[in-house]
Short mmCIF file of C-alpha atoms and ligand atoms in Angstrom, two decimals:
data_model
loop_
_atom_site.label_atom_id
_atom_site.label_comp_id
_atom_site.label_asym_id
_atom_site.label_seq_id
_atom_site.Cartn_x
_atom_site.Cartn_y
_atom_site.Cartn_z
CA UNK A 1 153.86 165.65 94.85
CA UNK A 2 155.85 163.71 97.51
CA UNK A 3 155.56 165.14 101.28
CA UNK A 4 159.32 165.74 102.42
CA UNK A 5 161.06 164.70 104.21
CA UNK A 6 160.86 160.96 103.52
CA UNK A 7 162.06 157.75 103.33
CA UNK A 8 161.97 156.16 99.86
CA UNK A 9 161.75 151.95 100.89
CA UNK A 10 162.70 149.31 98.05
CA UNK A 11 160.72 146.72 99.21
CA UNK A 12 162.10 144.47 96.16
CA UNK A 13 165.38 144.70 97.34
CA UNK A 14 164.65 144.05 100.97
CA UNK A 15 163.00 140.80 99.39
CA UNK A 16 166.31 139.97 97.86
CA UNK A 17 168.34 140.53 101.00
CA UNK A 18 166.42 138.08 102.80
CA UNK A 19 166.03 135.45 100.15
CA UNK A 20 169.70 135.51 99.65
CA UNK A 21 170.84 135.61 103.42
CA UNK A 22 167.98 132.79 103.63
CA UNK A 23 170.02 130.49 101.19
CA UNK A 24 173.27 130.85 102.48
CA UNK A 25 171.60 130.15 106.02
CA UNK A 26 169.66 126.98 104.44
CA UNK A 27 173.14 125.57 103.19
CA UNK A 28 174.42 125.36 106.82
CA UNK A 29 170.81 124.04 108.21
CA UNK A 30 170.17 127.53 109.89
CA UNK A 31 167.28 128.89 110.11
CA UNK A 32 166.81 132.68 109.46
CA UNK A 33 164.83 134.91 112.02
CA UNK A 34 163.94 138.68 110.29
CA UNK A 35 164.30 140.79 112.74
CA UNK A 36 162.59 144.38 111.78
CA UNK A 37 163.36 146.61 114.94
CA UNK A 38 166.01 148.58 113.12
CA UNK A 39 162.58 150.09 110.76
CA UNK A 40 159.80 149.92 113.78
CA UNK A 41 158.37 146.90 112.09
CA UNK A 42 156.96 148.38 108.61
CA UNK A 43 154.48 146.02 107.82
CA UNK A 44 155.44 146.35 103.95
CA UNK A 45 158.97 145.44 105.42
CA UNK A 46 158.18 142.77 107.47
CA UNK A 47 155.78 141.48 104.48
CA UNK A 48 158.83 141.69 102.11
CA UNK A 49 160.90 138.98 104.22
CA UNK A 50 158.04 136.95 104.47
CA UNK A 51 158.44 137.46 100.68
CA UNK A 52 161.78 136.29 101.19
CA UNK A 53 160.90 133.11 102.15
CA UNK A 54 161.83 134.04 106.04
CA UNK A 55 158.60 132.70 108.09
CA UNK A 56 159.68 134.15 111.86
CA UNK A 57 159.79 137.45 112.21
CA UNK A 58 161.51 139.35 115.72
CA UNK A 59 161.43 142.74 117.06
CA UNK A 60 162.47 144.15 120.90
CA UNK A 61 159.10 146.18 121.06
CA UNK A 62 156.06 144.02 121.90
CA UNK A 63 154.06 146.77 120.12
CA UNK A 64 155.59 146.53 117.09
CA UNK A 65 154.76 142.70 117.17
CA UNK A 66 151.14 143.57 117.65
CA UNK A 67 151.18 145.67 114.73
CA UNK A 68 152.51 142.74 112.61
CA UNK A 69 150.07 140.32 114.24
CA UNK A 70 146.93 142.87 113.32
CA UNK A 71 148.25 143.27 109.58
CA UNK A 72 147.91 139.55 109.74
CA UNK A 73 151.49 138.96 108.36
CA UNK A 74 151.82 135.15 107.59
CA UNK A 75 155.04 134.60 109.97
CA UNK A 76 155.94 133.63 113.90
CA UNK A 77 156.51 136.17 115.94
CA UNK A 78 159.63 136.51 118.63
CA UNK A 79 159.59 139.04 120.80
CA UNK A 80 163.74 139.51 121.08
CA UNK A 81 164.46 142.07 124.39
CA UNK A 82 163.39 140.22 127.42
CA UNK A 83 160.21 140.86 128.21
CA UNK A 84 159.42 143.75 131.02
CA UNK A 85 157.07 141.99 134.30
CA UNK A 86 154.80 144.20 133.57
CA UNK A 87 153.72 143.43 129.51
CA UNK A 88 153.67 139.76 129.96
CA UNK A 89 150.31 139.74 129.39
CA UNK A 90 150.88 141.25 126.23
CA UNK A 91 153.84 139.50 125.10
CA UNK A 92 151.53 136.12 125.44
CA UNK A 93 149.06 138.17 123.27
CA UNK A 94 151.50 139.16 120.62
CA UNK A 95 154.89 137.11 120.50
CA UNK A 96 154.66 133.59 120.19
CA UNK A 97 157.81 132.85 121.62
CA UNK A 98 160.62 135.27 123.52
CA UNK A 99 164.06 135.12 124.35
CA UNK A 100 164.34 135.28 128.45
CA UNK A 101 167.05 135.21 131.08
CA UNK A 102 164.75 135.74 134.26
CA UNK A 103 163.43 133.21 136.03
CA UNK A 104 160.71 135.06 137.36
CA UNK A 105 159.96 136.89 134.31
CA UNK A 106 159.70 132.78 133.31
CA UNK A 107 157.28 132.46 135.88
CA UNK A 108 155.01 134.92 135.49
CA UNK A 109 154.59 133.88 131.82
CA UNK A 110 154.02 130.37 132.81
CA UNK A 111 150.60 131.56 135.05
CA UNK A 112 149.72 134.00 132.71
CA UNK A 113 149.88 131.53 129.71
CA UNK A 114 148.28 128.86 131.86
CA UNK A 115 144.82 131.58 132.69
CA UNK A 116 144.59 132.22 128.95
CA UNK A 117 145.33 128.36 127.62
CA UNK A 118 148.43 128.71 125.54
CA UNK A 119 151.61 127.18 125.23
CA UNK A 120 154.33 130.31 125.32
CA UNK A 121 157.22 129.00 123.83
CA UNK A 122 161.17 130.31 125.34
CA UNK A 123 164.43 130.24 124.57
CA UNK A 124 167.09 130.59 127.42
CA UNK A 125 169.69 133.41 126.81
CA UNK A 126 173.13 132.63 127.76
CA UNK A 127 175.66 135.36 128.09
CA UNK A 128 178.95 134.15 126.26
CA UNK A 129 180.63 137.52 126.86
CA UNK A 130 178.57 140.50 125.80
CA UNK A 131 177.47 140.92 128.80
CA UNK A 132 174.14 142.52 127.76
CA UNK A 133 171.11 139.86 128.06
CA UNK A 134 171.86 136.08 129.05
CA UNK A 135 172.59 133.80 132.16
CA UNK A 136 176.17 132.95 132.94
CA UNK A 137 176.85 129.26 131.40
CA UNK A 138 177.57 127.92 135.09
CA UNK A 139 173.71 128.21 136.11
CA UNK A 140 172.18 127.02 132.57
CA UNK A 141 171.20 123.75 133.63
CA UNK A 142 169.64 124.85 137.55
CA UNK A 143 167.97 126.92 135.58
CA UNK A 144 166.62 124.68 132.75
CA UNK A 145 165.47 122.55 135.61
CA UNK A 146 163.34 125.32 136.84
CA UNK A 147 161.74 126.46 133.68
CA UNK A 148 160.93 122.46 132.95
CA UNK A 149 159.38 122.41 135.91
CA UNK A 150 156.70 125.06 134.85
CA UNK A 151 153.44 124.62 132.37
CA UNK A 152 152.25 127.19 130.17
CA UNK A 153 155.90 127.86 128.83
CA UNK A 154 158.32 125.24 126.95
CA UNK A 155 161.88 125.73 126.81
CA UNK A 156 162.30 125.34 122.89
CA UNK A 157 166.15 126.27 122.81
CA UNK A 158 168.82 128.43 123.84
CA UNK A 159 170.23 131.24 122.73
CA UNK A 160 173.48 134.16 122.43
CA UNK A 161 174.19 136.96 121.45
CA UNK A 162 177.32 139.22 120.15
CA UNK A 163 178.43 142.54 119.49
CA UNK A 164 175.46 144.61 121.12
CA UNK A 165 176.93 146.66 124.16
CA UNK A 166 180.39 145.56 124.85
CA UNK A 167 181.58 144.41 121.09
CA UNK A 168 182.33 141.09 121.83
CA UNK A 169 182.68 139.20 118.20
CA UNK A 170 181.00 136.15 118.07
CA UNK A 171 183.81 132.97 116.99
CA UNK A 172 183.93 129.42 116.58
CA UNK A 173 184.99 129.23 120.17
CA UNK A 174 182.23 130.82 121.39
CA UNK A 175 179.72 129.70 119.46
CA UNK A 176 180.97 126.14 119.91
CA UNK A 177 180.57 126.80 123.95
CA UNK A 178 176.85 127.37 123.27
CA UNK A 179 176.74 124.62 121.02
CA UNK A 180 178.41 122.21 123.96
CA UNK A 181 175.90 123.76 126.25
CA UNK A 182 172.94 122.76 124.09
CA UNK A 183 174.59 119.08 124.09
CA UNK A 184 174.68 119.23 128.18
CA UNK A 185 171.63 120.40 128.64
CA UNK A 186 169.78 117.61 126.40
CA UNK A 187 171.94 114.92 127.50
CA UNK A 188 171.15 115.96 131.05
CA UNK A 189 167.56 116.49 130.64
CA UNK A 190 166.82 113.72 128.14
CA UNK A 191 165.26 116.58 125.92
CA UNK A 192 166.27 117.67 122.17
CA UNK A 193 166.49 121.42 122.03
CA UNK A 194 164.58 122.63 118.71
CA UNK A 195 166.37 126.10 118.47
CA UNK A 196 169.84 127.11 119.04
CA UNK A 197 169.75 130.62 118.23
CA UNK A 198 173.62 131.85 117.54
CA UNK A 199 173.20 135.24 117.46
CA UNK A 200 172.87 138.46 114.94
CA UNK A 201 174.14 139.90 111.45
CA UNK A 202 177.68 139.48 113.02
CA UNK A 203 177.56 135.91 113.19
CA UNK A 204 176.49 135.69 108.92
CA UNK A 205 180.69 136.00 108.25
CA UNK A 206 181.11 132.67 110.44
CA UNK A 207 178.74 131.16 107.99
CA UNK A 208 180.45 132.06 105.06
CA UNK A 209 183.64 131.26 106.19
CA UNK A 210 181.96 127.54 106.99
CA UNK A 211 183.41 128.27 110.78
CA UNK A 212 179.94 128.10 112.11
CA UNK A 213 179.18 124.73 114.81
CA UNK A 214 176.86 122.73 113.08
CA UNK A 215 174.47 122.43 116.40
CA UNK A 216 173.77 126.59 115.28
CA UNK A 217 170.42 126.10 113.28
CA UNK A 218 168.85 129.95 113.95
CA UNK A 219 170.19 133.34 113.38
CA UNK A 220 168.61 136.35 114.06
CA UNK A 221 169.43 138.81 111.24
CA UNK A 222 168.27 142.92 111.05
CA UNK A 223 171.07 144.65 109.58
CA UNK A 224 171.95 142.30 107.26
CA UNK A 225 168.35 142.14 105.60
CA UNK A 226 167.63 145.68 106.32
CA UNK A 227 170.78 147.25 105.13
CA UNK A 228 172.82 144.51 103.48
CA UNK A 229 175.68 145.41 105.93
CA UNK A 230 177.83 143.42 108.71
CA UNK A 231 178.64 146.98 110.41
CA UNK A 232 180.79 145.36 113.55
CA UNK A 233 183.15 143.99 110.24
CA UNK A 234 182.35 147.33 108.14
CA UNK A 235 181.74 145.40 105.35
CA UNK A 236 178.40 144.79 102.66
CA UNK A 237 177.26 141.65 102.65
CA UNK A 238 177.33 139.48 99.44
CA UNK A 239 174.53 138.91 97.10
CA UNK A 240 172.43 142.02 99.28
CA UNK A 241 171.55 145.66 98.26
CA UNK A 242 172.53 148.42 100.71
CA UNK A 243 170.28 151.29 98.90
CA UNK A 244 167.16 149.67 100.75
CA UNK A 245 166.16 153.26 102.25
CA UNK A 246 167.00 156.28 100.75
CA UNK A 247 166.32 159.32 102.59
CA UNK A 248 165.18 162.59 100.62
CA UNK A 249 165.31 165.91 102.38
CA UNK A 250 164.19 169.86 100.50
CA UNK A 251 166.70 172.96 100.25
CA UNK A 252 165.41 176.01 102.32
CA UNK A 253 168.48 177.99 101.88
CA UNK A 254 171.13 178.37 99.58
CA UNK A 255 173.98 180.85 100.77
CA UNK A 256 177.56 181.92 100.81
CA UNK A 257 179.24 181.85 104.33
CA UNK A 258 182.13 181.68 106.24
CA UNK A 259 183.42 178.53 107.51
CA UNK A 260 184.35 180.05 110.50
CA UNK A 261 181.47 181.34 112.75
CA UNK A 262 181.92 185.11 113.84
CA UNK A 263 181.13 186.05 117.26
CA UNK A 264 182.51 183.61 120.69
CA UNK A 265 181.80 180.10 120.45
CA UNK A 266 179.71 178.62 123.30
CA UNK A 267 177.89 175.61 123.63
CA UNK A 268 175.32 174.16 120.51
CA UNK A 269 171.56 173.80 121.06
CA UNK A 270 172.62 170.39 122.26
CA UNK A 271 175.18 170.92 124.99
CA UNK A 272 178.12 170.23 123.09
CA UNK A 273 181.14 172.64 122.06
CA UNK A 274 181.68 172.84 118.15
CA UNK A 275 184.87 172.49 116.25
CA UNK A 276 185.26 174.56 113.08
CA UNK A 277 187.92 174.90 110.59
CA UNK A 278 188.54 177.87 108.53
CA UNK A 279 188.13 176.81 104.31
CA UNK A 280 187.18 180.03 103.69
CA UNK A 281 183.91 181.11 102.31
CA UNK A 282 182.06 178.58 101.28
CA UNK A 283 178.59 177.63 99.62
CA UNK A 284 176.18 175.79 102.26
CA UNK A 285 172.76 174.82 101.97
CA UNK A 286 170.29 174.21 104.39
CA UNK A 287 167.61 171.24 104.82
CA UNK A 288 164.47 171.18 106.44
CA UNK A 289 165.05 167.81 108.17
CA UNK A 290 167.11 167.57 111.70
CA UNK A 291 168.15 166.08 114.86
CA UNK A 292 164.88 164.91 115.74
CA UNK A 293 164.65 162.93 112.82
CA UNK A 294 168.07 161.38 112.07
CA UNK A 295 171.32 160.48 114.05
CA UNK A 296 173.66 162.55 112.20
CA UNK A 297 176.85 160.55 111.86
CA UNK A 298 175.36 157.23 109.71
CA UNK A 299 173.63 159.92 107.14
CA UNK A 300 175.95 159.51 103.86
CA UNK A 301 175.00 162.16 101.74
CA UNK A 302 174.44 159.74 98.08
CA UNK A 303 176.45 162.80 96.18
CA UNK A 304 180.18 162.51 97.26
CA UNK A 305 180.85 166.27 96.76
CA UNK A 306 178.14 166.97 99.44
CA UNK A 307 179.30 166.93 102.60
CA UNK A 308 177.45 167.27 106.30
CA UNK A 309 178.25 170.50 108.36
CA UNK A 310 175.92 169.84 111.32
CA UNK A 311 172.55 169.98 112.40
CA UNK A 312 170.25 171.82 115.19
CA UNK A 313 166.59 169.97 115.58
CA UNK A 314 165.20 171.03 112.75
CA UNK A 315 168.23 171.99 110.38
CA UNK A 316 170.83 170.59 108.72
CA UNK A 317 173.19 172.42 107.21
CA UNK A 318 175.09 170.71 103.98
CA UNK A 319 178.40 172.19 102.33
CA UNK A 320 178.07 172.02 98.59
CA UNK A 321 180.95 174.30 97.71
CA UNK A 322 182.28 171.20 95.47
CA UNK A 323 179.30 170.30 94.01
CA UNK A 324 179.30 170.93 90.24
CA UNK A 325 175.41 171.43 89.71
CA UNK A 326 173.61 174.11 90.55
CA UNK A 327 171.35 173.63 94.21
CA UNK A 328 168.44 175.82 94.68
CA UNK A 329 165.65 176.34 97.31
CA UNK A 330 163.04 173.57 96.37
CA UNK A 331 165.85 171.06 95.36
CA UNK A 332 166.04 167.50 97.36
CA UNK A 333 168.93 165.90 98.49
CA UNK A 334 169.36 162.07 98.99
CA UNK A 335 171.15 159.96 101.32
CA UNK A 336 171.75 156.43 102.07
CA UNK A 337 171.60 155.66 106.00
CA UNK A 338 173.35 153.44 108.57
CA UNK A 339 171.52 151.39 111.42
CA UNK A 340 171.23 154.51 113.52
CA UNK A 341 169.93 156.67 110.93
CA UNK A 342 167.59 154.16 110.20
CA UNK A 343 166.07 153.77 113.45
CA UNK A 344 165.62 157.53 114.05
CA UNK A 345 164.42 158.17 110.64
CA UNK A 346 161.56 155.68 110.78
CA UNK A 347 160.83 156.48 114.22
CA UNK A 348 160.04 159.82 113.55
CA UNK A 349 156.72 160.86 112.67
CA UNK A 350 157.77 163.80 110.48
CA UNK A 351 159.25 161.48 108.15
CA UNK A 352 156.83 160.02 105.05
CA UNK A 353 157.05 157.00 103.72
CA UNK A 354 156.57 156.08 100.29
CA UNK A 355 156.77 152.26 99.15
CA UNK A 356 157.99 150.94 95.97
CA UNK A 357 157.78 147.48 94.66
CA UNK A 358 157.91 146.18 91.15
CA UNK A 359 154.14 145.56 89.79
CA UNK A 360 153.77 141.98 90.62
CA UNK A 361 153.11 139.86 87.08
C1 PLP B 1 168.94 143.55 117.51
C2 PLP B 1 169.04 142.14 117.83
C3 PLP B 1 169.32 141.22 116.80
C4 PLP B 1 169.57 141.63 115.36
O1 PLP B 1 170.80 142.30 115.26
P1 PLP B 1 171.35 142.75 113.82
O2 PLP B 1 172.75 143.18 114.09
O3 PLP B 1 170.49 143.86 113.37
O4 PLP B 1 171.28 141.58 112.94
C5 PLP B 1 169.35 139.88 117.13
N1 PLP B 1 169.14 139.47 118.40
C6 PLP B 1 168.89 140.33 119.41
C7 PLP B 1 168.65 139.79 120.78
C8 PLP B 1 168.84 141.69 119.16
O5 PLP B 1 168.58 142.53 120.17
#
């Protein structure tokens, strides 16, 4: 019998996202980066875009690199959060190349790289608006002249990013400022720039829409392979499957209760103040799964008469007063998640996972 709660992962259809976000990449001369953060780099998962035909893989956490390196997956590896001072020893073990905005972060991985004979490869971040990672346009080439002034590390590209802290969408505009950038900084520097990295999942609808520069040849797609969603556009993606991971969680009680809580309301185990409203008595359930495992608001329950009450740390209570079939203690209900359900559900170690792939011919 299956351990619950766990994460059923359809490593088939995680092939298929990436091979078909691959080809519509391919048509525009973009290359397709899988990032696997948003699962803490399965190996199975990061195997199944290699599968994919996708042949550099990216994650934020240099120890989820290492764990891809050890399984010996067949791909590059880019380590995608700028690296701390402090693991750039590691990342030179691990990543093969990293995205980077400080110059002494730069430097560092230049001696470092230099004391253990490799060539660390980097791509400049430029912030075009986001303001998360990324040096202001203005100082991109002082600063190209700096990092080309260093051995150990080559400057392979530049890079952006969009829609990660403050929502800014990625456009043509945009994308066509990094794209003139790219042009300044190889005309200045008599150099050709091998990567131009435009971004994430958001940037895929530019692509479709043929809006994308043609000087873009890299994206670096999670979501989209992961979850075969664009969630900054709230749409699927075409040609992807969005049932990738489906969560499965056990009844441990089945009851009749009031919608309203009896007694004065004060705050929840987790500081906040609840909101009820009064339907009456209604049939609930309760699963043995909770906060600790999953970010409540991108759980969708797979039944639409089931519908999510709340949850303490190690409950979550379900209302199934609509639900035509009978639910008993034992039973196991399913649900599809969103990025943040994803990344708490594989994070947590009380969650098992169970891998299914068609039997290869
Ligand atoms: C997370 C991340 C991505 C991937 O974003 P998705 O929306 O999952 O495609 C790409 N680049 C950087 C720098 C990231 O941090």
């Amino acid at each position: 019998m299956k351990k619950n709660p766990r994460l059923d992962i359809y490593l088939d259809k995680i092939r298929n996202n990436s091979e078909n976000i691959k080809t519509l990449c391919s048509k525009h001369g973009i290359k397709v980066v899988g990032i696997t953060k948003g699962c803490c780099a399965i190996t199975e998962v990061g195997q199944a875009m290699i599968d994919g035909g996708i042949n550099i893989i990216g994650d934020s956490r240099i120890e989820n690199l290492k764990g891809l390196k050890k399984a010996k997956l067949k791909a590059e590896t880019m380590l995608i959060r700028i690296p701390m001072l402090s693991e750039v020893d590691r990342v030179l073990d691990w990543a093969d190349a990293s995205l980077n905005s400080e110059i002494s972060v730069i430097k560092l991985l230049s001696q470092e790289a230099l004391k253990k004979k490799i060539l660390h490869r980097i791509i400049l971040m430029i912030d075009l608006g986001d303001l998360r990672e990324g040096i202001v346009p203005d100082e991109a080439l002082q600063t190209v002249s700096e990092i080309k002034k260093l051995s150990g590390v080559k400057l392979i590209g530049i890079g952006a990013n969009f829609c990660c802290i403050s929502g800014v969408m990625p456009t043509r505009k945009n994308l066509t400022k990094l794209a003139k950038l790219a042009e300044e900084i190889e005309n200045n520097f008599r150099i050709t720039l091998e990567v131009i990295s435009g971004g994430n999942t958001s940037v895929l609808k530019l692509v479709e829409d043929d809006l994308i520069p043609d000087k873009i040849n890299q994206l670096r797609i999670g979501i989209g392979i992961l979850l075969g969603q664009d969630d900054v556009r709230l749409r699927n993606i075409a040609g992807t499957y969005q049932d990738t991971f489906i969560l499965t969680a056990e009844v441990i009680e089945v009851k009749e209760k009031p919608s309203l809580p009896q007694g004065e309301i004060g705050r929840d185990a987790f500081g906040e103040v609840p909101v009820f409203h009064d339907l009456g008595i209604r049939k609930r359930a309760i699963l043995a799964i909770g906060k600790q495992d999953i970010h409540l608001n991108s759980l969708i329950p797979m039944k639409k008469e089931v519908n999510i009450v709340g949850a303490s740390s190690d409950h979550l209570i379900i209302d199934i007063n609509d639900f035509k079939e009978e639910v008993k203690v034992g039973d196991e209900v399913k649900f599809r998640l969103n990025y943040p359900a994803l990344l708490s559900a594989t994070t947590s170690k009380y969650i098992n996972q169970y891998f299914h792939r068609k039997e290869k011919k």
